[in-house]
Amino acid sequence: MIIPKNKNFQKNETSRTKDDEIKEKSVIRSMIPIIGTIVVLIVAIGITDIFFK
């Protein structure tokens, strides 16, 4: 059990920065549609406020 844990630990240490960069990029890409929907909702609410006033 100890040897594979050490091997995995070394692999994680060497590829940690690349994995973090990939995770950050994927998080940003997954946040873009959420931000887009929020912006669309705000714009839609603003347009409805203008039309119904």
Coordinates of C-alpha atoms in Angstrom, one line a residue:
M1 CA 0.0 0.0 0.0
I2 CA 2.9 2.4 0.8
I3 CA 4.7 2.1 -2.6
P4 CA 1.7 3.0 -4.9
K5 CA 0.8 5.9 -2.6
N6 CA 4.3 7.3 -2.9
K7 CA 4.2 6.9 -6.7
N8 CA 0.9 8.6 -6.9
F9 CA 2.1 11.4 -4.6
Q10 CA 5.1 12.0 -6.9
K11 CA 2.9 12.1 -10.0
N12 CA 0.5 14.5 -8.3
E13 CA 3.4 16.8 -7.3
T14 CA 4.9 16.9 -10.8
S15 CA 1.6 17.5 -12.6
R16 CA 0.0 19.7 -9.9
T17 CA 0.6 23.0 -11.7
K18 CA -0.8 21.7 -15.0
D19 CA -3.8 20.2 -13.3
D20 CA -4.5 23.4 -11.4
E21 CA -4.3 25.4 -14.7
I22 CA -6.7 23.0 -16.4
K23 CA -9.0 23.2 -13.4
E24 CA -8.9 27.0 -13.4
K25 CA -9.6 27.1 -17.1
S26 CA -12.5 24.6 -16.8
V27 CA -14.0 26.6 -13.9
I28 CA -13.8 29.8 -15.9
R29 CA -15.4 28.1 -18.9
S30 CA -18.2 26.7 -16.7
M31 CA -18.7 30.1 -15.1
I32 CA -19.1 31.9 -18.5
P33 CA -22.6 30.6 -19.3
I34 CA -23.8 31.3 -15.7
I35 CA -22.5 34.9 -16.0
G36 CA -24.2 35.2 -19.4
T37 CA -27.5 34.0 -18.1
I38 CA -27.3 36.4 -15.2
V39 CA -26.5 39.3 -17.6
V40 CA -29.4 38.3 -19.9
L41 CA -31.8 38.2 -16.9
I42 CA -30.7 41.6 -15.7
V43 CA -31.1 43.1 -19.2
A44 CA -34.5 41.4 -19.6
I45 CA -35.6 42.8 -16.2
G46 CA -34.4 46.3 -17.2
I47 CA -36.2 46.1 -20.5
T48 CA -39.5 45.0 -18.9
D49 CA -39.1 47.8 -16.3
I50 CA -38.7 50.3 -19.1
F51 CA -41.7 49.0 -21.1
F52 CA -44.1 48.6 -18.1
K53 CA -43.3 52.0 -16.7

